[in-house]
Coordinates of C-alpha atoms in Angstrom, one line a residue:
M1 CA 0.0 0.0 0.0
A2 CA 1.3 3.5 -0.9
T3 CA -0.1 6.7 0.4
I4 CA -0.1 10.1 -1.3
T5 CA -1.2 13.0 0.8
S6 CA -2.2 16.5 -0.1
N7 CA -2.1 19.0 2.8
N8 CA -2.8 22.6 1.6
Y9 CA -0.2 22.0 -1.1
D10 CA 2.6 22.3 1.4
I11 CA 5.4 19.9 0.7
S12 CA 6.0 17.4 3.4
T13 CA 7.1 13.8 3.6
T14 CA 6.9 11.2 6.3
N15 CA 8.9 8.0 6.8
L16 CA 6.3 5.4 6.0
D17 CA 6.6 1.9 4.6
A18 CA 5.5 3.4 1.3
P19 CA 6.3 6.8 -0.1
S20 CA 4.2 9.7 1.1
I21 CA 4.2 12.7 -1.2
V22 CA 2.3 16.0 -1.3
L23 CA 0.3 17.1 -4.4
I24 CA 0.9 20.6 -5.6
N25 CA -0.6 20.8 -9.1
T26 CA -1.3 18.6 -12.1
E27 CA 2.2 18.6 -13.4
N28 CA 3.7 17.6 -10.0
F29 CA 1.0 15.0 -9.6
N30 CA 2.0 13.4 -12.8
K31 CA 5.7 13.4 -11.8
I32 CA 4.8 11.9 -8.4
I33 CA 2.7 9.1 -9.9
K34 CA 5.5 8.2 -12.4
A35 CA 8.1 8.1 -9.6
L36 CA 5.8 6.1 -7.4
L37 CA 4.7 3.6 -9.9
G38 CA 8.2 3.3 -11.3
S39 CA 9.4 1.8 -8.0
N40 CA 6.3 -0.2 -6.9
E41 CA 4.7 -3.4 -8.2
D42 CA 1.1 -3.4 -9.3
G43 CA -1.2 -3.0 -6.3
P44 CA -3.5 -0.6 -4.5
I45 CA -2.7 3.0 -3.9
F46 CA -4.6 5.1 -1.4
I47 CA -4.9 8.8 -2.3
S48 CA -6.1 11.0 0.5
D49 CA -6.6 14.8 0.5
V50 CA -6.4 15.9 4.1
S51 CA -6.8 19.6 3.3
E52 CA -9.8 21.6 4.6
D53 CA -9.7 23.6 1.4
E54 CA -12.6 22.5 -0.7
S55 CA -11.0 23.6 -4.0
A56 CA -7.9 21.6 -3.0
Q57 CA -10.1 18.6 -2.4
E58 CA -11.8 19.0 -5.7
E59 CA -8.5 19.2 -7.5
T60 CA -7.2 16.1 -5.9
T61 CA -10.3 14.2 -6.9
E62 CA -10.0 15.5 -10.5
L63 CA -6.3 14.6 -10.7
I64 CA -6.9 11.0 -9.9
Q65 CA -9.7 10.5 -12.4
P66 CA -7.4 9.0 -15.2
L67 CA -6.4 6.1 -13.0
N68 CA -8.2 2.8 -13.3
G69 CA -10.4 1.0 -10.7
M70 CA -11.1 4.2 -8.7
R71 CA -13.6 4.1 -5.9
I72 CA -14.3 7.5 -4.3
S73 CA -15.5 7.2 -0.7
E74 CA -15.6 10.9 0.1
P75 CA -14.5 14.2 -1.6
G76 CA -10.8 14.1 -2.3
T77 CA -10.4 10.4 -1.2
A78 CA -10.0 7.4 -3.4
E79 CA -8.7 3.9 -3.3
I80 CA -7.2 2.8 -6.6
T81 CA -6.2 -0.6 -7.8
I82 CA -3.4 -0.1 -10.3
S83 CA -3.9 -2.4 -13.3
S84 CA -1.4 -2.5 -16.1
H85 CA -3.4 -0.2 -18.2
A86 CA -3.8 2.3 -15.4
K87 CA -0.1 2.2 -14.6
E88 CA 0.7 2.9 -18.2
K89 CA -1.6 5.9 -18.3
A90 CA -0.1 7.3 -15.1
L91 CA 3.4 6.8 -16.3
Y92 CA 2.8 8.7 -19.4
S93 CA 0.8 11.4 -17.7
P94 CA -1.3 12.8 -20.5
Y95 CA -2.7 16.3 -19.8
N96 CA -6.5 16.5 -19.3
Y97 CA -8.2 19.6 -20.7
S98 CA -11.8 20.7 -20.8
E99 CA -13.1 22.3 -24.0
E100 CA -13.9 25.4 -22.0
Y101 CA -10.3 25.8 -20.8
L102 CA -8.9 25.6 -24.4
L103 CA -11.5 27.9 -25.8
D104 CA -11.4 30.5 -23.1
N105 CA -7.6 30.8 -23.4
H106 CA -8.0 31.6 -27.1
L107 CA -5.6 28.9 -28.2
F108 CA -7.5 28.0 -31.4
W109 CA -9.6 29.5 -34.2
L110 CA -12.7 28.4 -32.3
Q111 CA -14.7 31.0 -30.3
P112 CA -16.0 30.1 -26.9
N113 CA -19.5 28.7 -27.2
E114 CA -21.1 31.5 -25.3
V115 CA -19.7 33.9 -27.9
A116 CA -20.2 31.8 -31.1
F117 CA -23.8 30.9 -30.3
N118 CA -24.9 34.0 -28.4
T119 CA -28.2 35.6 -29.4
D120 CA -28.6 37.9 -26.3
V121 CA -27.6 41.0 -28.2
K122 CA -28.7 44.6 -27.5
P123 CA -29.1 47.1 -30.4
I124 CA -26.2 49.4 -30.8
S125 CA -26.4 53.0 -29.7
Y126 CA -24.8 56.0 -31.4
P127 CA -24.7 59.8 -30.9
D128 CA -27.8 61.9 -31.1
K129 CA -28.5 63.2 -34.6
Y130 CA -26.4 60.4 -36.1
E131 CA -28.1 58.0 -38.5
L132 CA -26.6 54.7 -39.7
K133 CA -26.9 54.9 -43.4
Q134 CA -24.8 52.0 -44.7
L135 CA -23.2 48.9 -43.4
H136 CA -20.2 47.0 -44.8
L137 CA -19.2 43.6 -43.3
V138 CA -16.2 41.4 -43.8
T139 CA -16.6 38.1 -42.0
R140 CA -14.6 34.9 -41.8
H141 CA -16.2 31.6 -42.7
G142 CA -17.2 29.0 -40.0
A143 CA -15.2 26.2 -38.5
R144 CA -13.7 23.8 -41.1
Q145 CA -11.8 20.6 -41.8
P146 CA -8.0 20.8 -41.9
D147 CA -6.2 21.8 -45.0
P148 CA -4.1 19.5 -47.2
V149 CA -0.8 20.4 -45.5
N150 CA -2.3 19.5 -42.1
I151 CA -3.6 16.2 -43.4
F152 CA -0.3 15.2 -45.0
S153 CA 1.4 16.0 -41.6
Y154 CA -1.2 13.9 -39.8
D155 CA -0.2 11.0 -42.0
T156 CA 3.4 11.4 -40.7
L157 CA 2.2 11.7 -37.1
E158 CA 0.3 8.4 -37.6
K159 CA 3.5 6.6 -38.5
V160 CA 5.4 8.2 -35.7
F161 CA 2.9 7.4 -33.0
A162 CA 1.8 4.0 -34.4
N163 CA 3.6 2.1 -31.6
V164 CA 2.9 4.6 -28.8
S165 CA 0.4 2.7 -26.7
V166 CA -1.1 5.8 -25.1
A167 CA -2.1 6.9 -28.6
K168 CA -3.5 3.6 -29.7
D169 CA -7.1 4.9 -29.8
W170 CA -6.4 8.0 -31.8
Y171 CA -3.0 7.9 -33.6
K172 CA -4.6 7.1 -37.0
N173 CA -5.4 10.1 -39.3
P174 CA -9.2 10.3 -39.6
F175 CA -9.2 13.3 -42.0
S176 CA -9.7 12.8 -45.7
L177 CA -8.2 14.9 -48.5
A178 CA -11.5 14.8 -50.3
K179 CA -13.0 16.9 -47.5
N180 CA -10.2 19.3 -46.9
Y181 CA -11.3 22.9 -46.0
Q182 CA -15.0 21.9 -45.9
L183 CA -17.2 23.3 -43.2
V184 CA -17.9 21.0 -40.2
K185 CA -21.3 21.0 -38.5
R186 CA -20.3 23.7 -36.1
G187 CA -19.0 25.8 -39.0
E188 CA -22.4 25.6 -40.7
I189 CA -24.1 26.9 -37.6
E190 CA -21.7 29.7 -36.5
P191 CA -22.4 32.0 -39.4
Y192 CA -26.2 31.5 -38.9
F193 CA -25.8 32.9 -35.4
A194 CA -23.6 35.7 -36.7
G195 CA -26.5 36.7 -39.0
I196 CA -29.0 36.6 -36.1
R197 CA -26.7 38.9 -34.1
C198 CA -26.3 41.3 -37.1
R199 CA -30.1 41.8 -37.3
K200 CA -30.4 42.3 -33.6
R201 CA -27.4 44.6 -33.2
Y202 CA -28.5 46.8 -36.1
A203 CA -32.3 46.4 -35.4
K204 CA -33.2 50.0 -36.3
F205 CA -31.1 49.8 -39.5
W206 CA -32.8 46.6 -40.7
N207 CA -36.3 47.5 -39.6
G208 CA -38.6 47.5 -42.7
V209 CA -35.8 46.5 -45.1
K210 CA -36.9 43.8 -47.6
Y211 CA -34.4 41.8 -49.5
D212 CA -33.4 43.2 -52.9
P213 CA -30.2 42.1 -54.5
E214 CA -29.5 45.8 -55.5
V215 CA -30.1 47.0 -52.0
I216 CA -28.3 44.2 -50.0
K217 CA -25.3 42.9 -51.8
F218 CA -23.7 39.6 -50.8
K219 CA -20.3 38.6 -52.0
S220 CA -18.1 35.5 -51.2
T221 CA -14.7 34.2 -52.3
Q222 CA -15.0 31.2 -54.6
T223 CA -14.7 28.4 -52.1
S224 CA -17.3 26.0 -50.7
R225 CA -16.7 27.1 -47.1
T226 CA -17.2 30.8 -47.7
G227 CA -20.2 30.2 -50.0
A228 CA -21.9 27.9 -47.5
S229 CA -21.1 30.4 -44.7
M230 CA -22.6 33.2 -46.6
M231 CA -25.8 31.3 -47.1
A232 CA -25.9 30.4 -43.4
F233 CA -25.3 34.1 -42.4
S234 CA -28.2 35.2 -44.7
E235 CA -30.5 32.6 -43.1
G236 CA -29.8 34.1 -39.7
L237 CA -30.1 37.7 -41.0
F238 CA -33.5 37.1 -42.6
N239 CA -34.7 34.5 -40.2
G240 CA -38.4 34.0 -40.5
I241 CA -39.1 37.0 -42.8
G242 CA -38.7 35.4 -46.2
P243 CA -41.2 33.8 -48.6
L244 CA -40.2 30.1 -48.6
D245 CA -42.1 27.3 -46.8
S246 CA -43.1 27.4 -43.1
C247 CA -39.7 28.6 -42.0
K248 CA -40.0 31.6 -44.2
S249 CA -36.5 31.4 -45.6
Q250 CA -35.1 34.1 -47.9
P251 CA -33.3 33.1 -51.1
I252 CA -30.4 35.4 -51.8
Y253 CA -27.9 36.0 -54.6
Y254 CA -24.3 36.4 -53.9
S255 CA -21.5 37.2 -56.3
T256 CA -18.1 35.5 -56.6
I257 CA -15.1 35.6 -58.9
P258 CA -12.1 33.2 -59.4
L259 CA -9.7 33.4 -56.5
D260 CA -6.7 34.5 -58.6
Q261 CA -8.7 37.5 -59.8
D262 CA -10.3 38.4 -56.4
T263 CA -8.1 41.4 -55.4
E264 CA -10.6 42.5 -52.7
L265 CA -11.4 39.3 -50.7
A266 CA -8.5 37.0 -51.6
P267 CA -5.7 39.6 -52.4
F268 CA -3.0 37.1 -51.4
L269 CA -4.1 34.6 -54.1
A270 CA -4.5 37.4 -56.7
C271 CA -0.9 38.7 -56.0
R272 CA 2.0 36.9 -57.6
R273 CA 4.5 39.0 -55.7
W274 CA 2.9 37.7 -52.5
N275 CA 3.1 34.2 -53.7
Q276 CA 6.8 34.5 -54.5
T277 CA 8.0 36.7 -51.6
C278 CA 5.6 36.0 -48.7
W279 CA 4.2 32.6 -49.2
T280 CA 7.3 31.1 -50.7
N281 CA 10.9 32.2 -50.7
N282 CA 10.3 34.1 -47.4
A283 CA 13.8 34.3 -46.0
K284 CA 12.9 36.2 -42.9
R285 CA 10.1 33.8 -41.9
S286 CA 12.4 30.8 -42.5
E287 CA 15.1 32.3 -40.4
Q288 CA 12.7 32.8 -37.4
I289 CA 11.0 29.5 -37.8
F290 CA 14.3 27.6 -37.9
A291 CA 15.6 29.4 -34.9
Y292 CA 12.4 28.8 -33.0
G293 CA 12.5 25.1 -33.9
N294 CA 16.0 24.8 -32.4
K295 CA 15.3 27.0 -29.3
T296 CA 11.8 26.1 -28.3
L297 CA 10.3 23.2 -30.3
A298 CA 13.3 20.9 -30.0
P299 CA 13.1 20.5 -26.1
I300 CA 9.4 19.7 -26.4
A301 CA 10.1 17.1 -29.1
E302 CA 12.9 15.6 -26.9
R303 CA 10.5 15.3 -23.9
L304 CA 7.9 13.5 -26.0
T305 CA 10.6 11.3 -27.6
K306 CA 11.9 10.3 -24.2
E307 CA 8.5 9.8 -22.5
Y308 CA 7.0 7.8 -25.3
D309 CA 10.1 6.0 -26.5
I310 CA 9.7 7.4 -30.0
S311 CA 12.3 6.1 -32.5
P312 CA 13.6 7.7 -34.6
P313 CA 13.3 10.9 -32.5
L314 CA 10.3 13.1 -33.1
D315 CA 11.0 15.9 -35.6
P316 CA 10.6 19.3 -33.7
H317 CA 8.7 20.8 -36.6
L318 CA 5.9 18.2 -36.1
I319 CA 5.1 19.9 -32.7
P320 CA 3.0 22.7 -34.4
Q321 CA 1.1 20.0 -36.3
I322 CA 0.3 18.2 -33.0
F323 CA -1.2 21.5 -32.0
T324 CA -3.3 21.7 -35.1
A325 CA -4.4 18.1 -34.7
C326 CA -5.5 19.0 -31.1
Q327 CA -7.6 21.8 -32.6
Y328 CA -9.2 19.7 -35.3
W329 CA -9.9 16.7 -33.0
M330 CA -11.7 19.1 -30.7
T331 CA -13.5 20.9 -33.7
V332 CA -14.6 17.8 -35.5
F333 CA -14.9 15.1 -32.8
N334 CA -15.3 17.2 -29.6
R335 CA -12.3 15.4 -28.1
T336 CA -9.6 17.0 -26.0
D337 CA -8.2 13.7 -24.8
A338 CA -6.3 12.9 -28.0
W339 CA -3.4 15.0 -29.4
C340 CA -4.2 17.8 -26.9
S341 CA -3.2 15.5 -24.1
L342 CA 0.4 15.3 -25.2
L343 CA 1.2 19.0 -24.6
S344 CA 1.3 20.9 -21.3
P345 CA -0.6 24.3 -21.2
D346 CA 2.7 26.2 -21.7
E347 CA 3.6 23.9 -24.6
L348 CA 0.3 24.5 -26.3
L349 CA 0.9 28.2 -26.2
L350 CA 4.5 27.8 -27.5
A351 CA 3.2 25.6 -30.3
R352 CA 0.6 28.2 -31.2
Y353 CA 3.3 30.9 -31.2
Y354 CA 4.9 29.0 -34.1
W355 CA 1.8 29.8 -36.2
D356 CA 1.6 33.3 -34.8
M357 CA 5.1 33.9 -36.2
Y358 CA 4.2 32.2 -39.4
G359 CA 1.2 34.5 -40.0
Y360 CA 3.1 37.5 -38.9
Y361 CA 5.8 37.1 -41.6
T362 CA 3.3 35.9 -44.2
N363 CA 0.3 38.4 -44.0
S364 CA 1.0 40.8 -41.2
Y365 CA 3.5 43.4 -40.0
G366 CA 6.5 41.1 -40.7
S367 CA 5.5 40.7 -44.3
P368 CA 6.9 43.0 -47.0
L369 CA 3.3 43.4 -48.4
G370 CA 1.3 43.2 -45.2
T371 CA 0.6 46.9 -44.9
Q372 CA -0.4 47.3 -48.5
L373 CA -2.2 44.2 -49.7
G374 CA -5.6 45.3 -48.3
C375 CA -5.7 48.4 -50.5
R376 CA -8.3 47.1 -53.0
F377 CA -10.8 46.4 -50.2
L378 CA -10.4 50.0 -48.9
T379 CA -10.8 51.3 -52.5
Q380 CA -14.0 49.3 -53.0
L381 CA -15.2 50.4 -49.5
V382 CA -14.8 54.1 -50.4
N383 CA -16.4 53.6 -53.9
G384 CA -19.4 51.8 -52.3
V385 CA -19.9 54.6 -49.8
E386 CA -19.6 57.5 -52.2
E387 CA -21.7 55.9 -54.9
Y388 CA -24.5 55.5 -52.3
L389 CA -24.1 59.0 -50.9
D390 CA -24.1 60.4 -54.4
G391 CA -27.3 58.6 -55.3
K392 CA -25.6 56.3 -57.9
S393 CA -26.3 53.1 -55.9
E394 CA -29.2 51.8 -53.9
A395 CA -27.0 49.4 -51.8
I396 CA -27.3 50.0 -48.1
A397 CA -25.4 46.9 -47.1
H398 CA -22.3 45.1 -48.6
L399 CA -21.9 41.8 -46.8
K400 CA -18.8 39.8 -47.7
E401 CA -17.6 36.3 -46.7
T402 CA -13.8 35.7 -46.7
H403 CA -10.9 34.2 -44.8
G404 CA -8.7 34.7 -41.8
F405 CA -5.8 35.7 -44.0
T406 CA -7.9 38.5 -45.6
I407 CA -9.0 39.9 -42.3
L408 CA -5.5 39.9 -40.9
I409 CA -4.3 41.7 -44.0
L410 CA -7.0 44.3 -43.7
L411 CA -6.2 45.0 -40.1
T412 CA -2.5 45.3 -41.0
T413 CA -3.2 47.6 -44.0
M414 CA -5.2 49.8 -41.6
G415 CA -2.3 49.9 -39.2
V416 CA -4.3 48.6 -36.2
F417 CA -3.8 45.7 -33.8
K418 CA 0.0 45.8 -33.8
D419 CA 1.9 44.2 -30.9
D420 CA 4.4 46.2 -29.0
Y421 CA 7.3 44.2 -30.4
P422 CA 8.1 42.1 -33.5
L423 CA 7.3 38.5 -33.2
T424 CA 10.6 36.8 -33.2
A425 CA 12.1 33.4 -32.1
D426 CA 13.9 34.9 -29.1
L427 CA 10.8 36.3 -27.3
T428 CA 10.6 35.3 -23.7
F429 CA 7.7 33.2 -22.5
E430 CA 6.1 36.2 -20.8
Q431 CA 6.3 38.1 -24.0
I432 CA 4.7 35.3 -26.0
K433 CA 1.9 35.1 -23.4
N434 CA 1.2 38.8 -24.1
V435 CA 1.0 38.5 -27.9
K436 CA -2.5 39.7 -28.8
Y437 CA -2.8 40.5 -32.4
T438 CA -2.4 37.4 -34.5
E439 CA -4.8 35.2 -36.5
Y440 CA -5.0 32.6 -33.7
A441 CA -5.2 35.1 -31.0
N442 CA -8.0 37.3 -32.3
V443 CA -9.3 36.3 -35.7
P444 CA -11.3 33.1 -34.9
W445 CA -13.7 31.4 -37.3
S446 CA -16.8 33.6 -38.0
S447 CA -15.0 36.8 -36.9
T448 CA -16.8 39.9 -38.0
L449 CA -15.3 43.3 -39.2
Y450 CA -18.0 45.9 -39.6
F451 CA -17.7 49.3 -41.2
E452 CA -20.6 51.6 -40.1
I453 CA -21.3 54.7 -42.2
Y454 CA -23.2 57.5 -40.5
T455 CA -24.6 60.9 -41.4
C456 CA -25.3 63.8 -39.0
S457 CA -28.6 65.6 -39.4
D458 CA -27.0 68.9 -38.2
N459 CA -24.3 69.3 -40.8
K460 CA -24.7 66.3 -43.1
E461 CA -21.2 65.3 -42.3
V462 CA -20.3 61.6 -42.9
S463 CA -18.5 59.5 -40.3
I464 CA -17.3 55.9 -40.2
R465 CA -16.9 53.6 -37.3
V466 CA -15.1 50.2 -37.4
V467 CA -16.2 47.4 -35.1
F468 CA -14.2 44.2 -34.9
N469 CA -15.8 41.2 -33.2
D470 CA -18.4 43.5 -31.6
V471 CA -15.8 45.9 -30.2
P472 CA -15.3 49.3 -31.8
F473 CA -11.7 50.6 -32.1
V474 CA -10.1 53.9 -33.0
I475 CA -8.5 54.1 -36.4
P476 CA -5.0 55.6 -35.9
G477 CA -5.1 59.3 -36.7
C478 CA -8.9 59.7 -36.2
G479 CA -9.0 60.6 -32.5
S480 CA -12.3 58.9 -31.7
E481 CA -14.4 55.9 -32.7
Y482 CA -16.5 58.0 -35.1
C483 CA -14.0 59.2 -37.7
E484 CA -14.8 61.9 -40.1
W485 CA -15.1 60.5 -43.6
K486 CA -12.8 63.1 -45.1
K487 CA -10.2 62.3 -42.5
F488 CA -10.6 58.6 -43.1
K489 CA -9.9 59.0 -46.8
S490 CA -7.0 61.3 -46.1
I491 CA -5.4 58.7 -43.7
F492 CA -5.6 56.0 -46.3
S493 CA -5.0 58.2 -49.4
D494 CA -1.9 56.1 -50.3
K495 CA -4.0 52.9 -50.3
I496 CA -7.3 54.1 -51.9
G497 CA -7.1 53.8 -55.7
C498 CA -3.9 51.7 -55.5
D499 CA -2.6 50.0 -58.7
F500 CA -2.8 46.4 -57.6
S501 CA -1.3 45.1 -60.8
E502 CA 1.8 47.2 -60.2
L503 CA 2.0 46.3 -56.5
C504 CA 1.8 42.6 -57.3
S505 CA 3.9 42.5 -60.5
Y506 CA 6.7 40.0 -60.5
P507 CA 9.6 39.6 -63.0
T508 CA 8.5 36.0 -63.8
N509 CA 5.0 34.6 -64.0
P510 CA 5.2 31.4 -61.8
P511 CA 2.1 29.5 -61.0
I512 CA 0.3 30.0 -57.6
T513 CA 1.6 27.3 -55.2
F514 CA -1.0 27.7 -52.5
Y515 CA -3.4 25.0 -51.3
F516 CA -6.9 26.7 -51.0

């Protein structure tokens, strides 16, 4: 019999026939169990929490859940018979995460459920004598299947972990290339709720408006995930007020053009210079990724190699794909006990930072084109506003479905959401924890970027306000949320009317090499 005691998390040991060790947290518990089981034969272990602290008792009970044959006699107390399977699980100490923990810490592209499916929305308020005249929206599609590069990497992980017993229930790659990038069930629902929130948030604006393709213009990039998301968004927006069937759905028209011509909603794919200097042949990104692999990913790979007896040793650059596998197993199968369980909380963040850096040097402030590539969207925005104000257009709403890359590019082109320091391989862990403005950190699936156009009844002045994921922000140089339209155009005068062909010209005409 071995006894493990927790007493207010103070470390103490006593000279018993079997080891007596204090629990401090999950990580220490895992180490303790490994040490204990490594020196004892199979047999019963009695775990007792003698703390009067209820939260400590609850944690102790939670920590021992993975062990087999457990019988809880009272809070924080359990008698466990260690079978071979339980001993193996304890020795390898997988991390146990709740879905709420992973989502609330903004580790993935998934929004917390209370955000993604929220319909408790109050109408917006704005200054007296202001009237919302026009609405422009750019929104990211819903949750999706992994991309081809992910899927190929999961084939590699399957081979690497084929003989790792702790992974025997989930090491095989369940994702099909035939379904890459397609929306999952959750991703079909998220945009629907975004549409409902849009109607509620802008209730006064939408009041009495009937669908007309010349009045409400929908546009999507030419992919299945954005097209389906656009349809779901429109269902939420016109929920119950259309002409079809008992549900009163509203059929809509949305426009789309080939990706390599879509300079507004897929500028990265329409720009050969981006393809040849940002997506490929990106020396600065390669330098940082290589350095990060050696400095940060290699120790994680070494730990996993040692703990799971992986041979040949795990390639450090598979660590970021373990992170994405964690995301997609949670997204598609609602499971956090598979690939997520291999990485500690700190390691999950460090693995995510690899992708933060990758996006930073590809589409954001570390990219040579990051601050310019959104110029065609800004041009179309200005044209759409002025055509309406001049009476040349009936369109009061331009609603557009796109991708995370595009929204990151737009925010960068506008000069907003910039971290205090460049994202480099040598950042400290504390600095990495404080990184805020990356695709993973703040552009989740179904993100929304609204541009609200107002007129003032006093002086007929036009103002614009920008709202990202329901939070307004001040455009640099504007001074307040409500930016004078003339000032807005002046701030972005070097972007509005840009020559996209010249910006993206490249000496040679290589094919686009991007999976999309």
